Each structure stands twice: as structure tokens, then as C-alpha cells.
GROMACS .gro file of C-alpha atoms in nm:
model
  170
    1MET     CA    1  20.208  -9.374  -0.334
    2ARG     CA    2  19.980  -9.240  -0.593
    3LEU     CA    3  19.929  -8.897  -0.707
    4ILE     CA    4  19.636  -8.836  -0.903
    5GLY     CA    5  19.584  -9.190  -1.003
    6ARG     CA    6  19.935  -9.259  -1.114
    7PRO     CA    7  20.178  -9.469  -0.952
    8ILE     CA    8  20.529  -9.311  -0.879
    9LYS     CA    9  20.852  -9.530  -0.960
   10HIS     CA   10  21.143  -9.495  -0.740
   11SER     CA   11  21.467  -9.595  -0.929
   12ALA     CA   12  21.695  -9.763  -0.693
   13PHE     CA   13  21.960 -10.053  -0.674
   14MET     CA   14  21.805 -10.387  -0.596
   15LEU     CA   15  21.960 -10.612  -0.355
   16ILE     CA   16  22.104 -10.850  -0.606
   17GLU     CA   17  22.261 -10.562  -0.796
   18MET     CA   18  22.419 -10.460  -0.487
   19VAL     CA   19  22.547 -10.815  -0.415
   20ILE     CA   20  22.690 -10.822  -0.758
   21SER     CA   21  22.863 -10.489  -0.759
   22MET     CA   22  23.028 -10.575  -0.408
   23ALA     CA   23  23.144 -10.906  -0.542
   24ILE     CA   24  23.322 -10.728  -0.823
   25LEU     CA   25  23.471 -10.496  -0.605
   26ILE     CA   26  23.603 -10.758  -0.379
   27LEU     CA   27  23.763 -10.942  -0.686
   28MET     CA   28  23.910 -10.637  -0.829
   29SER     CA   29  24.080 -10.549  -0.482
   30GLN     CA   30  24.218 -10.901  -0.454
   31LEU     CA   31  24.358 -10.897  -0.802
   32LEU     CA   32  24.525 -10.554  -0.705
   33VAL     CA   33  24.674 -10.695  -0.381
   34ALA     CA   34  24.811 -11.002  -0.549
   35THR     CA   35  24.970 -10.788  -0.832
   36VAL     CA   36  25.138 -10.566  -0.558
   37GLY     CA   37  25.272 -10.884  -0.392
   38VAL     CA   38  25.412 -11.006  -0.702
   39LEU     CA   39  25.566 -10.671  -0.790
   40GLN     CA   40  25.729 -10.655  -0.456
   41LYS     CA   41  25.888 -10.997  -0.490
   42ALA     CA   42  26.013 -10.907  -0.830
   43ILE     CA   43  26.180 -10.570  -0.686
   44LYS     CA   44  26.343 -10.775  -0.425
   45VAL     CA   45  26.486 -11.039  -0.657
   46THR     CA   46  26.612 -10.753  -0.906
   47GLN     CA   47  26.768 -10.572  -0.617
   48GLN     CA   48  26.965 -10.882  -0.481
   49GLN     CA   49  27.079 -10.945  -0.839
   50GLN     CA   50  27.205 -10.600  -0.866
   51ASN     CA   51  27.384 -10.627  -0.524
   52THR     CA   52  27.549 -10.948  -0.646
   53ILE     CA   53  27.663 -10.775  -0.971
   54ASN     CA   54  27.788 -10.473  -0.785
   55TRP     CA   55  27.955 -10.707  -0.523
   56HIS     CA   56  28.156 -10.884  -0.795
   57ILE     CA   57  28.254 -10.562  -1.001
   58SER     CA   58  28.383 -10.396  -0.688
   59THR     CA   59  28.593 -10.710  -0.574
   60ILE     CA   60  28.751 -10.723  -0.916
   61GLN     CA   61  28.826 -10.353  -0.904
   62LEU     CA   62  28.967 -10.387  -0.554
   63ASP     CA   63  29.177 -10.705  -0.663
   64GLN     CA   64  29.324 -10.531  -0.964
   65PHE     CA   65  29.382 -10.207  -0.759
   66LEU     CA   66  29.569 -10.407  -0.489
   67ALA     CA   67  29.795 -10.596  -0.740
   68ASP     CA   68  30.112 -10.399  -0.641
   69ALA     CA   69  30.020 -10.265  -0.328
   70TYR     CA   70  30.120 -10.393   0.018
   71PHE     CA   71  29.979 -10.394   0.368
   72THR     CA   72  30.081 -10.143   0.633
   73HIS     CA   73  29.829 -10.127   0.922
   74HIS     CA   74  29.487 -10.246   1.037
   75GLN     CA   75  29.294 -10.019   1.251
   76ASP     CA   76  28.973 -10.163   1.407
   77GLN     CA   77  28.783  -9.870   1.584
   78ASP     CA   78  28.454  -9.720   1.486
   79GLY     CA   79  28.436  -9.974   1.205
   80SER     CA   80  28.763 -10.136   1.019
   81LYS     CA   81  29.010  -9.953   0.818
   82ILE     CA   82  29.303 -10.114   0.637
   83THR     CA   83  29.596  -9.898   0.532
   84PHE     CA   84  29.821 -10.000   0.258
   85ARG     CA   85  30.079  -9.845   0.019
   86LYS     CA   86  30.095  -9.863  -0.344
   87PRO     CA   87  30.403  -9.749  -0.575
   88ASP     CA   88  30.309  -9.462  -0.777
   89THR     CA   89  30.483  -9.161  -0.976
   90ASN     CA   90  30.435  -8.812  -0.857
   91GLN     CA   91  30.381  -8.508  -1.051
   92SER     CA   92  30.748  -8.455  -1.135
   93GLY     CA   93  30.780  -8.804  -1.261
   94GLU     CA   94  30.962  -8.961  -0.972
   95GLU     CA   95  30.878  -9.298  -0.809
   96ALA     CA   96  30.684  -9.244  -0.481
   97GLU     CA   97  30.453  -9.432  -0.279
   98THR     CA   98  30.088  -9.321  -0.192
   99VAL     CA   99  29.918  -9.415   0.127
  100TYR     CA  100  29.565  -9.550   0.087
  101TYR     CA  101  29.282  -9.663   0.312
  102LEU     CA  102  29.022  -9.922   0.262
  103LYS     CA  103  28.735  -9.838   0.475
  104ARG     CA  104  28.368  -9.764   0.506
  105MET     CA  105  28.235  -9.412   0.462
  106LYS     CA  106  27.840  -9.374   0.533
  107ASN     CA  107  27.695  -9.667   0.356
  108GLU     CA  108  27.988  -9.713   0.112
  109MET     CA  109  28.307  -9.915   0.092
  110VAL     CA  110  28.566  -9.674  -0.056
  111VAL     CA  111  28.933  -9.652  -0.108
  112VAL     CA  112  29.066  -9.316  -0.007
  113SER     CA  113  29.423  -9.168  -0.059
  114GLN     CA  114  29.616  -8.954   0.170
  115LEU     CA  115  29.599  -8.670  -0.095
  116ASP     CA  116  29.209  -8.684  -0.055
  117GLY     CA  117  29.152  -8.918  -0.353
  118TYR     CA  118  28.828  -9.096  -0.347
  119MET     CA  119  28.734  -9.420  -0.514
  120PRO     CA  120  28.370  -9.563  -0.418
  121LEU     CA  121  28.358  -9.943  -0.463
  122LEU     CA  122  28.034 -10.039  -0.329
  123GLY     CA  123  27.710  -9.871  -0.198
  124ASN     CA  124  27.396  -9.952  -0.005
  125LEU     CA  125  27.591 -10.111   0.285
  126LYS     CA  126  27.448 -10.162   0.616
  127GLN     CA  127  27.751 -10.322   0.778
  128LEU     CA  128  28.111 -10.365   0.651
  129GLN     CA  129  28.376 -10.567   0.835
  130LEU     CA  130  28.740 -10.575   0.725
  131ASP     CA  131  28.991 -10.788   0.880
  132TYR     CA  132  29.361 -10.863   0.785
  133GLN     CA  133  29.477 -11.232   0.820
  134ARG     CA  134  29.832 -11.246   0.665
  135PRO     CA  135  29.831 -11.220   0.363
  136PHE     CA  136  29.463 -11.157   0.306
  137VAL     CA  137  29.219 -10.883   0.366
  138GLN     CA  138  28.891 -11.042   0.462
  139ILE     CA  139  28.581 -10.836   0.371
  140ASP     CA  140  28.234 -10.918   0.498
  141ALA     CA  141  27.968 -10.700   0.367
  142THR     CA  142  27.599 -10.682   0.458
  143PHE     CA  143  27.364 -10.474   0.230
  144THR     CA  144  27.044 -10.274   0.328
  145ASP     CA  145  26.833 -10.583   0.207
  146GLN     CA  146  27.022 -10.815   0.442
  147SER     CA  147  27.210 -11.005   0.171
  148ARG     CA  148  27.563 -11.090   0.287
  149TYR     CA  149  27.877 -11.136   0.083
  150GLN     CA  150  28.240 -11.225   0.191
  151HIS     CA  151  28.561 -11.200  -0.012
  152GLU     CA  152  28.924 -11.233   0.048
  153VAL     CA  153  29.189 -11.020  -0.124
  154PHE     CA  154  29.541 -11.085  -0.141
  155LEU     CA  155  29.758 -10.819   0.010
  156GLU     CA  156  30.122 -10.901   0.128
  157GLU     CA  157  30.314 -10.707   0.382
  158GLN     CA  158  30.591 -10.493   0.293
  159ASP     CA  159  30.857 -10.734   0.424
  160GLU     CA  160  30.737 -11.014   0.203
  161GLN     CA  161  30.716 -10.793  -0.096
  162ALA     CA  162  31.087 -10.669  -0.032
  163LYS     CA  163  31.190 -11.038  -0.013
  164LYS     CA  164  31.033 -11.117  -0.348
  165LYS     CA  165  31.220 -10.811  -0.501
  166THR     CA  166  31.545 -10.926  -0.378
  167ILE     CA  167  31.511 -11.288  -0.497
  168LYS     CA  168  31.413 -11.153  -0.845
  169THR     CA  169  31.731 -10.917  -0.864
  170ASP     CA  170  31.962 -11.205  -0.762
   0.00000   0.00000   0.00000
């Protein structure tokens, strides 16, 4: 098209420029997708490592807490609950026993006392199964990321503990 003898130039992308810009866009999107995938895997591995660390810490805390306790009852309705007693001193300084429950509350494994004490041991649980097989409490926990852990905690019955005390005093 000419206006008064001069050609009019239209500035526009050429086909080769469009192809190159599309190729660059595709490469950048592929790099972004790959980076997101690597980050998701790293997050999953980190979460599993954190669950493993939390699991070991909570089982050590539970083992130490149950060192002088004894089993009294196992209840298996709406999830498991282990009842145990532990020697303690009350506010007046007299020796007494406190009743505790090892159970699941929401998505946590906790120890709760009859006096409304609360000690969280483990979080992010999808499922928790507690079973008493003399003289061990068997714990089977599944986290929300589907990792599963098992542990046995020594917890003898009151009769066995009383027998040991009489043997020691003789």
C-alpha cells in the first residue's frame, strides 16, 4: 500500500520470531514443572524424617514416663485406651497413686491424668492402635503421610509389681 509514493511498513513478529519465543516459553514451563516436582519430593522426605524423629522422641518419653507405672486396664472401643497407675506424691507430701490414660485425642497420642493433666506425645496421626499383650503395650501408629511405626513399651501389671516389691524386702 502506498500513500503518496511512500511504502508503509508494518512492524510485526515474523514467523521465526514467534516459533523461537514459543520454544523458550515451553522450555521455561518444563523447568518450572521439574523444579516443583523436586521440591515436592524434598518436602515429602523431610516430613518423613521429621515423623521418624518425633516417633523416637515420643517413644523415649513414654518409656521413661512408664518406668515405675503399672497396667490396670485396656479399653478398646472407639479407639484404644490404656489405663495405668503411677506412684506419685500429692500436694500434702503423702504418697499416692495417680491414674493415667494413654490414648488418641484427635490426631495426637497423649497421656492424660485423671486430674486433667495432659501430655502430648505425638501429632499428625491418621491412626493409632494400642494393645496390651502382657507385659507390653504394643503401639501401632500411622501418620497422615501414610508412614507407619510400631513400638512396644514395657508395662507390667500391678500383681507382678507387688511380687517384685515383696521379693526385694525379704
